[in-house]
mmCIF file of C-alpha atoms in Angstrom:
data_model
loop_
_atom_site.group_PDB
_atom_site.id
_atom_site.type_symbol
_atom_site.label_atom_id
_atom_site.label_comp_id
_atom_site.label_asym_id
_atom_site.label_seq_id
_atom_site.Cartn_x
_atom_site.Cartn_y
_atom_site.Cartn_z
ATOM 1 C CA MET A 30 97.428 94.294 94.903
ATOM 2 C CA ARG A 31 97.138 94.066 91.113
ATOM 3 C CA SER A 32 98.959 95.658 88.209
ATOM 4 C CA ARG A 33 97.337 98.424 86.199
ATOM 5 C CA GLU A 34 96.881 96.020 83.274
ATOM 6 C CA GLU A 35 95.071 93.494 85.446
ATOM 7 C CA VAL A 36 92.788 96.193 86.874
ATOM 8 C CA ASP A 37 91.960 97.522 83.428
ATOM 9 C CA ALA A 38 91.222 93.989 82.172
ATOM 10 C CA THR A 39 88.870 93.370 85.092
ATOM 11 C CA LEU A 40 87.071 96.692 84.529
ATOM 12 C CA GLN A 41 86.651 95.792 80.879
ATOM 13 C CA VAL A 42 84.913 92.524 81.729
ATOM 14 C CA ALA A 43 82.752 94.265 84.303
ATOM 15 C CA LYS A 44 81.918 97.071 81.805
ATOM 16 C CA VAL A 45 82.951 99.762 84.277
ATOM 17 C CA ASP A 46 84.212 103.119 83.135
ATOM 18 C CA PRO A 47 87.508 103.872 84.966
ATOM 19 C CA ALA A 48 86.648 107.557 84.989
ATOM 20 C CA GLU A 49 83.788 106.856 87.404
ATOM 21 C CA LEU A 50 86.061 105.366 90.047
ATOM 22 C CA LEU A 51 87.753 107.086 92.945
ATOM 23 C CA PRO A 52 91.583 107.151 92.855
ATOM 24 C CA ALA A 53 91.792 104.612 95.704
ATOM 25 C CA ALA A 54 89.553 102.172 97.492
ATOM 26 C CA GLN A 55 89.506 100.227 100.798
ATOM 27 C CA CYS A 56 88.287 96.620 100.935
ATOM 28 C CA LEU A 57 87.163 95.555 104.382
ATOM 29 C CA SER A 58 85.842 92.280 105.637
ATOM 30 C CA PHE A 59 84.771 90.677 108.894
ATOM 31 C CA SER A 60 87.511 89.396 111.154
ATOM 32 C CA ALA A 61 88.233 85.683 111.444
ATOM 33 C CA GLN A 62 86.606 85.731 114.900
ATOM 34 C CA ALA A 63 83.318 87.023 113.547
ATOM 35 C CA ASP A 64 80.807 84.901 111.646
ATOM 36 C CA ALA A 65 79.890 87.028 108.652
ATOM 37 C CA ALA A 66 76.718 84.979 108.145
ATOM 38 C CA ASP A 67 75.370 86.219 111.490
ATOM 39 C CA CYS A 68 76.246 89.889 110.916
ATOM 40 C CA TYR A 69 74.163 92.424 109.069
ATOM 41 C CA LEU A 70 74.908 96.041 108.186
ATOM 42 C CA LEU A 71 72.044 98.429 108.737
ATOM 43 C CA GLN A 72 71.608 101.545 106.592
ATOM 44 C CA LEU A 73 69.635 104.237 108.449
ATOM 45 C CA GLU A 74 68.026 107.578 107.568
ATOM 46 C CA PRO A 75 69.870 110.608 109.062
ATOM 47 C CA GLU A 76 66.991 111.146 111.577
ATOM 48 C CA LEU A 77 67.519 107.646 112.985
ATOM 49 C CA CYS A 78 71.288 108.037 113.084
ATOM 50 C CA ALA A 79 70.709 111.197 115.166
ATOM 51 C CA GLU A 80 68.551 109.175 117.561
ATOM 52 C CA LEU A 81 71.461 106.790 118.213
ATOM 53 C CA GLU A 82 74.024 109.553 118.420
ATOM 54 C CA ALA A 83 71.861 111.206 121.078
ATOM 55 C CA GLY A 84 71.985 108.015 123.187
ATOM 56 C CA ARG A 85 68.439 106.872 122.495
ATOM 57 C CA SER A 86 67.544 103.333 121.435
ATOM 58 C CA LEU A 87 66.053 101.754 118.309
ATOM 59 C CA VAL A 88 64.195 98.451 118.659
ATOM 60 C CA ILE A 89 63.472 95.725 116.071
ATOM 61 C CA ARG A 90 60.044 94.216 116.695
ATOM 62 C CA GLY A 91 57.971 91.461 115.158
ATOM 63 C CA ASP A 92 56.987 87.904 115.738
ATOM 64 C CA LYS A 93 58.924 85.100 114.040
ATOM 65 C CA GLU A 94 56.217 84.747 111.398
ATOM 66 C CA GLU A 95 55.878 88.490 110.869
ATOM 67 C CA HIS A 96 57.838 91.061 108.882
ATOM 68 C CA ALA A 97 60.211 92.902 111.195
ATOM 69 C CA VAL A 98 59.946 96.657 111.801
ATOM 70 C CA LEU A 99 62.284 99.171 113.361
ATOM 71 C CA CYS A 100 60.861 101.417 116.064
ATOM 72 C CA SER A 101 62.182 104.655 117.517
ATOM 73 C CA LYS A 102 60.461 106.322 120.501
ATOM 74 C CA ASN A 103 57.694 107.736 118.321
ATOM 75 C CA GLN A 104 58.025 106.285 114.822
ATOM 76 C CA THR A 105 57.847 102.868 113.119
ATOM 77 C CA TYR A 106 59.894 102.048 109.992
ATOM 78 C CA ASP A 107 59.648 99.144 107.585
ATOM 79 C CA MET A 108 62.837 97.082 107.131
ATOM 80 C CA LYS A 109 63.987 95.647 103.845
ATOM 81 C CA ILE A 110 66.926 93.436 102.837
ATOM 82 C CA ALA A 111 68.888 94.944 99.950
ATOM 83 C CA ASP A 112 71.104 92.933 97.613
ATOM 84 C CA THR A 113 73.861 95.152 96.406
ATOM 85 C CA SER A 114 77.273 94.813 94.827
ATOM 86 C CA ASN A 115 78.469 97.858 96.855
ATOM 87 C CA MET A 116 80.020 97.587 100.272
ATOM 88 C CA LEU A 117 77.904 98.979 103.097
ATOM 89 C CA LEU A 118 80.380 100.080 105.711
ATOM 90 C CA PHE A 119 79.984 101.058 109.358
ATOM 91 C CA ILE A 120 83.470 102.088 110.480
ATOM 92 C CA PRO A 121 84.457 104.484 113.297
ATOM 93 C CA ALA A 122 87.472 105.955 111.510
ATOM 94 C CA CYS A 123 87.380 105.174 107.750
ATOM 95 C CA GLU A 124 90.167 106.901 105.886
ATOM 96 C CA THR A 125 89.512 108.913 102.772
ATOM 97 C CA PRO A 126 91.497 108.083 99.546
ATOM 98 C CA GLU A 127 93.775 111.036 100.294
ATOM 99 C CA GLN A 128 94.660 109.641 103.701
ATOM 100 C CA LEU A 129 95.463 106.144 102.547
ATOM 101 C CA CYS A 130 99.038 105.068 103.210
ATOM 102 C CA PRO A 131 100.685 103.406 100.217
ATOM 103 C CA ASP A 132 103.027 101.380 102.384
ATOM 104 C CA THR A 133 100.696 98.693 103.718
ATOM 105 C CA PRO A 134 102.186 95.691 105.545
ATOM 106 C CA PRO A 135 102.224 92.277 103.929
ATOM 107 C CA SER A 136 98.963 90.338 104.283
ATOM 108 C CA VAL A 137 99.885 87.049 105.982
ATOM 109 C CA ILE A 138 97.472 84.659 107.713
ATOM 110 C CA TYR A 139 99.146 83.407 110.854
ATOM 111 C CA THR A 140 98.493 79.721 111.428
ATOM 112 C CA GLN A 141 100.509 79.724 114.666
ATOM 113 C CA TYR A 142 101.905 76.197 114.138
ATOM 114 C CA THR A 143 105.463 75.035 114.165
ATOM 115 C CA THR A 144 106.411 71.819 112.337
ATOM 116 C CA ASP A 145 106.634 69.927 115.600
ATOM 117 C CA ALA A 146 103.137 71.135 116.628
ATOM 118 C CA LEU A 147 101.718 69.932 113.315
ATOM 119 C CA LEU A 148 103.372 66.554 113.712
ATOM 120 C CA ASP A 149 101.938 66.249 117.223
ATOM 121 C CA GLN A 150 98.355 67.069 116.256
ATOM 122 C CA ILE A 151 97.802 65.876 112.690
ATOM 123 C CA GLN A 152 97.149 62.199 112.035
ATOM 124 C CA ALA A 153 99.368 61.928 108.997
ATOM 125 C CA SER A 154 102.976 61.075 108.210
ATOM 126 C CA GLU A 155 105.579 63.843 108.108
ATOM 127 C CA GLU A 156 105.929 63.505 104.350
ATOM 128 C CA GLU A 157 102.170 63.786 103.827
ATOM 129 C CA ILE A 158 102.005 66.881 106.040
ATOM 130 C CA MET A 159 104.890 68.566 104.217
ATOM 131 C CA GLN A 160 103.287 67.728 100.856
ATOM 132 C CA GLN A 161 99.989 69.335 101.938
ATOM 133 C CA LEU A 162 101.838 72.446 103.228
ATOM 134 C CA GLU A 163 103.382 72.693 99.722
ATOM 135 C CA VAL A 164 99.925 72.359 98.108
ATOM 136 C CA LEU A 165 98.707 75.195 100.374
ATOM 137 C CA LYS A 166 101.800 77.252 99.392
ATOM 138 C CA ALA A 167 102.508 77.742 103.101
ATOM 139 C CA CYS A 168 105.786 79.399 104.078
ATOM 140 C CA GLN A 169 107.793 79.198 107.242
ATOM 141 C CA VAL A 170 108.653 82.554 108.953
ATOM 142 C CA GLU A 171 110.511 82.638 112.269
ATOM 143 C CA GLY A 172 109.710 78.998 112.872
ATOM 144 C CA TYR A 173 105.922 79.279 112.261
ATOM 145 C CA TRP A 174 103.969 78.236 109.225
ATOM 146 C CA ARG A 175 102.104 81.022 107.452
ATOM 147 C CA ILE A 176 99.586 81.066 104.586
ATOM 148 C CA LEU A 177 99.685 84.208 102.434
ATOM 149 C CA ASP A 178 96.550 86.192 101.647
ATOM 150 C CA PHE A 179 95.756 85.474 97.999
ATOM 151 C CA ASP A 180 95.846 89.153 96.956
ATOM 152 C CA TYR A 181 99.263 89.579 98.581
ATOM 153 C CA GLU A 182 100.459 86.396 96.884
ATOM 154 C CA MET A 183 99.382 87.822 93.503
ATOM 155 C CA LYS A 184 101.155 91.110 94.326
ATOM 156 C CA LEU A 185 104.396 89.191 94.927
ATOM 157 C CA LEU A 186 103.947 87.143 91.745
ATOM 158 C CA ASN A 187 103.317 90.330 89.755
ATOM 159 C CA HIS A 188 106.574 91.826 91.068
ATOM 160 C CA VAL A 189 108.477 88.783 89.902
ATOM 161 C CA THR A 190 106.873 88.562 86.459
ATOM 162 C CA GLN A 191 107.366 92.303 85.887
ATOM 163 C CA LEU A 192 111.060 91.935 86.745
ATOM 164 C CA ILE A 193 111.387 88.994 84.353
ATOM 165 C CA TYR A 194 109.816 91.123 81.612
ATOM 166 C CA THR A 195 111.999 94.169 82.397
ATOM 167 C CA GLU A 196 115.234 92.119 82.433
ATOM 168 C CA SER A 197 114.201 90.105 79.339
ATOM 169 C CA TRP A 198 114.892 86.825 81.176
ATOM 170 C CA SER A 199 113.635 83.453 80.067
ATOM 171 C CA PHE A 200 110.909 82.070 82.274
ATOM 172 C CA SER A 201 112.947 78.877 82.420
ATOM 173 C CA LYS A 202 115.931 80.609 84.050
ATOM 174 C CA VAL A 203 115.164 83.238 86.662
ATOM 175 C CA PRO A 204 118.123 84.087 88.947
ATOM 176 C CA LEU A 205 117.293 84.051 92.659
ATOM 177 C CA SER A 206 120.102 86.415 93.745
ATOM 178 C CA THR A 207 119.108 89.164 91.301
ATOM 179 C CA CYS A 208 115.433 88.886 92.234
ATOM 180 C CA LEU A 209 116.265 89.299 95.895
ATOM 181 C CA GLN A 210 118.558 92.255 95.140
ATOM 182 C CA GLU A 211 116.032 94.069 92.877
ATOM 183 C CA LEU A 212 112.860 93.297 94.783
ATOM 184 C CA GLY A 213 114.219 93.275 98.317
ATOM 185 C CA PRO A 214 113.419 97.034 98.777
ATOM 186 C CA LEU A 215 109.754 96.329 97.871
ATOM 187 C CA GLU A 216 108.969 93.156 99.811
ATOM 188 C CA PRO A 217 110.661 90.884 102.461
ATOM 189 C CA LYS A 218 113.271 88.720 100.778
ATOM 190 C CA GLU A 219 111.856 85.533 102.326
ATOM 191 C CA MET A 220 108.513 86.323 100.645
ATOM 192 C CA ILE A 221 110.219 86.823 97.231
ATOM 193 C CA GLU A 222 112.014 83.480 97.534
ATOM 194 C CA HIS A 223 108.780 81.816 98.748
ATOM 195 C CA ILE A 224 106.836 83.004 95.669
ATOM 196 C CA LEU A 225 109.640 81.697 93.392
ATOM 197 C CA ARG A 226 109.471 78.279 95.091
ATOM 198 C CA SER A 227 105.673 78.223 94.907
ATOM 199 C CA TYR A 228 105.450 79.059 91.193
ATOM 200 C CA GLY A 229 108.734 77.602 89.968
ATOM 201 C CA ARG A 230 111.167 74.700 90.183
ATOM 202 C CA GLN A 231 114.672 75.254 91.556
ATOM 203 C CA THR A 232 117.713 74.460 89.433
ATOM 204 C CA ILE A 233 121.393 75.065 90.159
ATOM 205 C CA VAL A 234 123.764 76.108 87.369
ATOM 206 C CA GLU A 235 127.461 76.502 88.172
ATOM 207 C CA GLY A 236 126.627 77.052 91.845
ATOM 208 C CA GLU A 237 123.998 79.718 91.211
ATOM 209 C CA ILE A 238 120.327 79.142 92.051
ATOM 210 C CA PHE A 239 117.745 79.689 89.290
ATOM 211 C CA TYR A 240 114.009 79.033 89.087
ATOM 212 C CA GLU A 241 112.044 77.658 86.133
ATOM 213 C CA MET A 242 108.624 79.304 86.359
ATOM 214 C CA ASN A 243 105.594 77.068 85.908
ATOM 215 C CA GLU A 244 103.255 78.356 83.184
ATOM 216 C CA GLU A 245 100.273 76.345 84.371
ATOM 217 C CA LYS A 246 100.506 77.568 87.941
ATOM 218 C CA ILE A 247 100.834 81.241 86.902
ATOM 219 C CA CYS A 248 97.924 81.010 84.418
ATOM 220 C CA ARG A 249 95.769 79.253 87.013
ATOM 221 C CA ALA A 250 96.449 81.867 89.697
ATOM 222 C CA THR A 251 95.713 84.678 87.234
ATOM 223 C CA ALA A 252 92.382 83.052 86.368
ATOM 224 C CA GLN A 253 91.488 82.746 90.051
ATOM 225 C CA MET A 254 92.235 86.409 90.555
ATOM 226 C CA LEU A 255 89.887 87.377 87.687
ATOM 227 C CA LEU A 256 87.096 84.902 88.590
ATOM 228 C CA GLN A 257 86.890 85.856 92.268
ATOM 229 C CA ASN A 258 85.566 89.274 91.295
ATOM 230 C CA ALA A 259 82.310 88.123 89.689
ATOM 231 C CA VAL A 260 79.643 85.393 90.055
ATOM 232 C CA LYS A 261 79.871 84.436 86.436
ATOM 233 C CA PHE A 262 81.794 85.537 83.352
ATOM 234 C CA SER A 263 80.960 85.141 79.700
ATOM 235 C CA LEU A 264 83.341 82.357 78.728
ATOM 236 C CA SER A 265 84.549 84.032 75.547
ATOM 237 C CA GLU A 266 85.152 87.379 77.247
ATOM 238 C CA PHE A 267 86.943 85.656 80.158
ATOM 239 C CA GLN A 268 89.281 83.739 77.869
ATOM 240 C CA GLU A 269 90.219 86.982 76.050
ATOM 241 C CA VAL A 270 90.897 88.941 79.239
ATOM 242 C CA TRP A 271 92.681 85.951 80.860
ATOM 243 C CA GLN A 272 95.112 85.691 77.971
ATOM 244 C CA GLN A 273 95.729 89.421 78.124
ATOM 245 C CA SER A 274 96.419 89.237 81.894
ATOM 246 C CA VAL A 275 99.091 86.525 81.934
ATOM 247 C CA PRO A 276 102.787 87.290 81.179
ATOM 248 C CA GLU A 277 103.677 87.688 77.553
ATOM 249 C CA GLY A 278 104.756 84.355 76.077
ATOM 250 C CA MET A 279 102.496 82.232 78.235
ATOM 251 C CA THR A 280 99.358 80.500 76.811
ATOM 252 C CA THR A 281 96.111 80.017 78.716
ATOM 253 C CA ARG A 282 94.082 76.844 78.380
ATOM 254 C CA LEU A 283 90.864 75.775 80.075
ATOM 255 C CA ASP A 284 92.424 72.454 81.128
ATOM 256 C CA GLN A 285 94.649 74.541 83.476
ATOM 257 C CA LEU A 286 91.530 75.265 85.563
ATOM 258 C CA LYS A 287 90.518 71.765 86.601
ATOM 259 C CA SER A 288 89.081 71.805 90.171
ATOM 260 C CA LEU A 289 89.198 75.632 90.137
ATOM 261 C CA ALA A 290 86.574 76.780 87.655
ATOM 262 C CA LEU A 291 83.336 75.416 86.234
ATOM 263 C CA VAL A 292 82.263 75.974 82.654
ATOM 264 C CA ASP A 293 78.542 75.990 81.869
ATOM 265 C CA ARG A 294 78.168 75.160 78.144
ATOM 266 C CA SER A 295 74.402 74.841 78.398
ATOM 267 C CA SER A 296 73.875 78.555 79.020
ATOM 268 C CA ARG A 297 73.764 81.144 76.267
ATOM 269 C CA PRO A 298 76.304 82.638 76.158
ATOM 270 C CA GLU A 299 78.468 79.982 77.697
ATOM 271 C CA THR A 300 79.741 81.034 81.153
ATOM 272 C CA ILE A 301 82.542 80.240 83.555
ATOM 273 C CA SER A 302 82.560 80.677 87.370
ATOM 274 C CA LEU A 303 84.925 80.072 90.237
ATOM 275 C CA LEU A 304 84.490 76.738 91.984
ATOM 276 C CA ASN A 305 87.575 75.855 93.966
ATOM 277 C CA VAL A 306 87.732 72.317 95.318
ATOM 278 C CA GLU A 307 89.507 73.704 98.377
ATOM 279 C CA ASP A 308 86.285 75.461 99.341
ATOM 280 C CA LEU A 309 84.168 72.281 99.284
ATOM 281 C CA PRO A 310 83.477 70.000 102.246
ATOM 282 C CA GLU A 311 86.082 67.342 102.964
ATOM 283 C CA GLU A 312 83.645 64.531 103.909
ATOM 284 C CA SER A 313 82.419 62.520 100.889
ATOM 285 C CA GLN A 314 78.627 62.727 101.349
ATOM 286 C CA GLU A 315 78.776 66.430 102.191
ATOM 287 C CA ARG A 316 80.964 67.015 99.150
ATOM 288 C CA PHE A 317 78.477 65.324 96.857
ATOM 289 C CA ASN A 318 75.575 67.163 98.484
ATOM 290 C CA SER A 319 77.346 70.472 97.854
ATOM 291 C CA LEU A 320 78.105 69.606 94.235
ATOM 292 C CA PHE A 321 74.560 68.526 93.471
ATOM 293 C CA THR A 322 73.273 71.717 95.045
ATOM 294 C CA ILE A 323 75.453 73.719 92.640
ATOM 295 C CA ARG A 324 74.445 71.623 89.619
ATOM 296 C CA GLU A 325 71.718 68.997 89.462
ATOM 297 C CA LYS A 326 73.319 66.823 86.809
ATOM 298 C CA TRP A 327 77.047 66.346 86.119
ATOM 299 C CA THR A 328 79.002 64.606 83.429
ATOM 300 C CA GLU A 329 81.876 62.449 84.728
ATOM 301 C CA ALA A 330 84.391 64.783 83.045
ATOM 302 C CA ASP A 331 83.008 67.831 84.897
ATOM 303 C CA ILE A 332 82.666 66.261 88.356
ATOM 304 C CA ALA A 333 85.862 64.151 88.357
ATOM 305 C CA PRO A 334 88.217 67.022 89.320
ATOM 306 C CA TYR A 335 86.016 67.778 92.298
ATOM 307 C CA ILE A 336 86.006 64.292 93.767
ATOM 308 C CA GLN A 337 89.412 62.978 92.735
ATOM 309 C CA ASP A 338 90.905 63.810 96.148
ATOM 310 C CA LEU A 339 88.218 61.710 97.865
ATOM 311 C CA CYS A 340 89.462 58.494 96.238
ATOM 312 C CA SER A 341 91.541 56.186 98.370
ATOM 313 C CA GLU A 342 94.355 54.061 96.945
ATOM 314 C CA LYS A 343 91.910 51.265 96.055
ATOM 315 C CA GLN A 344 88.899 53.445 95.174
ATOM 316 C CA THR A 345 88.191 54.873 91.752
ATOM 317 C CA ILE A 346 86.090 57.822 90.621
ATOM 318 C CA GLY A 347 83.646 55.343 89.126
ATOM 319 C CA ALA A 348 83.208 53.595 92.448
ATOM 320 C CA LEU A 349 82.539 56.886 94.222
ATOM 321 C CA LEU A 350 79.905 57.866 91.637
ATOM 322 C CA THR A 351 78.242 54.460 91.990
ATOM 323 C CA LYS A 352 78.058 54.939 95.774
ATOM 324 C CA TYR A 353 76.912 58.542 95.970
ATOM 325 C CA ALA A 354 75.225 59.261 92.570
ATOM 326 C CA ARG A 355 72.639 57.837 90.198
ATOM 327 C CA SER A 356 73.384 57.727 86.418
ATOM 328 C CA SER A 357 71.081 58.454 83.535
ATOM 329 C CA THR A 358 71.364 59.404 79.835
ATOM 330 C CA GLN A 359 70.586 62.966 78.692
ATOM 331 C CA ASN A 360 70.799 63.800 75.002
ATOM 332 C CA GLY A 361 72.936 60.741 74.491
ATOM 333 C CA ILE A 362 75.356 61.776 77.272
ATOM 334 C CA LYS A 363 75.779 59.893 80.555
ATOM 335 C CA VAL A 364 75.091 62.202 83.525
ATOM 336 C CA TYR A 365 74.984 61.812 87.300
ATOM 337 C CA ASN A 366 72.541 63.194 89.859
ATOM 338 C CA SER A 367 72.119 62.724 93.598
ATOM 339 C CA ARG A 368 70.834 59.470 95.052
ATOM 340 C CA ARG A 369 68.993 61.419 97.774
ATOM 341 C CA PRO A 370 66.865 64.554 97.788
ATOM 342 C CA ILE A 371 68.873 67.780 98.128
ATOM 343 C CA SER A 372 67.205 70.316 100.382
#
C-alpha cells in the first residue's frame, strides 16, 4: 500500500495519465507452491471459451521442433507468445473495483520457525542467526518468525512517517507510546513497533522509549519501492522522483543504494535499475555467473557491493576477483569479465 504522493510520483515516471486508471486495482501472483516459470496464461477467442464451457476439449499439437497450434474439434488456431505489461488473469471470482474491501489483512509471509527450530537446523551460531534475522527485518509473532511482504512493510513505514510529519516530531526522537496509541487502530501494535525497530534505533529518555529513525534505511526502502515497478528508469528522472517520495527533511544519495540498484552510465540517457544482492545466488561461482550475465564487464567499484558478502575473514574482494574474473583495461579504466564462457 502506497501513499497518494508515492503513487503520483510513480505515475509521473511511467508517463501514465491518472485519469485513464480505474479507481482500484487487484495485483495477483502465483502462490508459493506454484512455479510461475512453468505456468502460462492463455487468452482465447470467445468461440473457444464457449467450447471449454460446453465441456469440450482443446488440444495443443506440434512436434518439439515445430510451432505449436491449438485445435478444437473442427478448427486449428495459431499460437503466439505475447509480451505485455498488463496482467492476463484467469480467476473464477475476480472482484470488481466496487466490490473490493478496503480492510485487507496484513501481508505476512509465514516462515513457520521458532528460534529453537532455527538453532536446531541452521549451521551457525545463535548470534549469527539473530543478526541475519535482523538483516531480513524478520519479526516474531506468537513465537514464530515472520517476514513481512515488502508492500505491507512500506505501508507500515508510511503510517509512521506520516504521523511524524503530522505531529511535527523530529526524526531523531519518535515516541513509541504515542505511535502505538495513534496507529494502533490502523495496524497491529506489534507491527508498528517492529517497523520502528527495523528503521530506527531505540533510545530511552527519562524512562520513555523513543526511536531515532535511520535516514539511509528509509531512503533505500523508498528507492526499492520505486525501482521494483520498472525494468529501468532514467537516472535523472528517478533521482527527482526519489527525492520527492522520501519524507521532508531527508536527503537521497546514490551511495545509499549499494547492493540494491545498478547505475548504467554508458547508456544515453543514464539509467538505473533494481539489482538486489539478496536475489542473487549464494554460491560464489553461481553469483559471478549471474553478474556477468547481467553485465559483461564490471568495474571493481560497481561489482564490489555484490560480492562483499562472499568474502571470508581472510579473503578480500581483490582475491575473489582474481579467482573468478579476468581483468583488462577499457578506456583507461580497469574492468573485469568472466574467466569462463557464459551461456
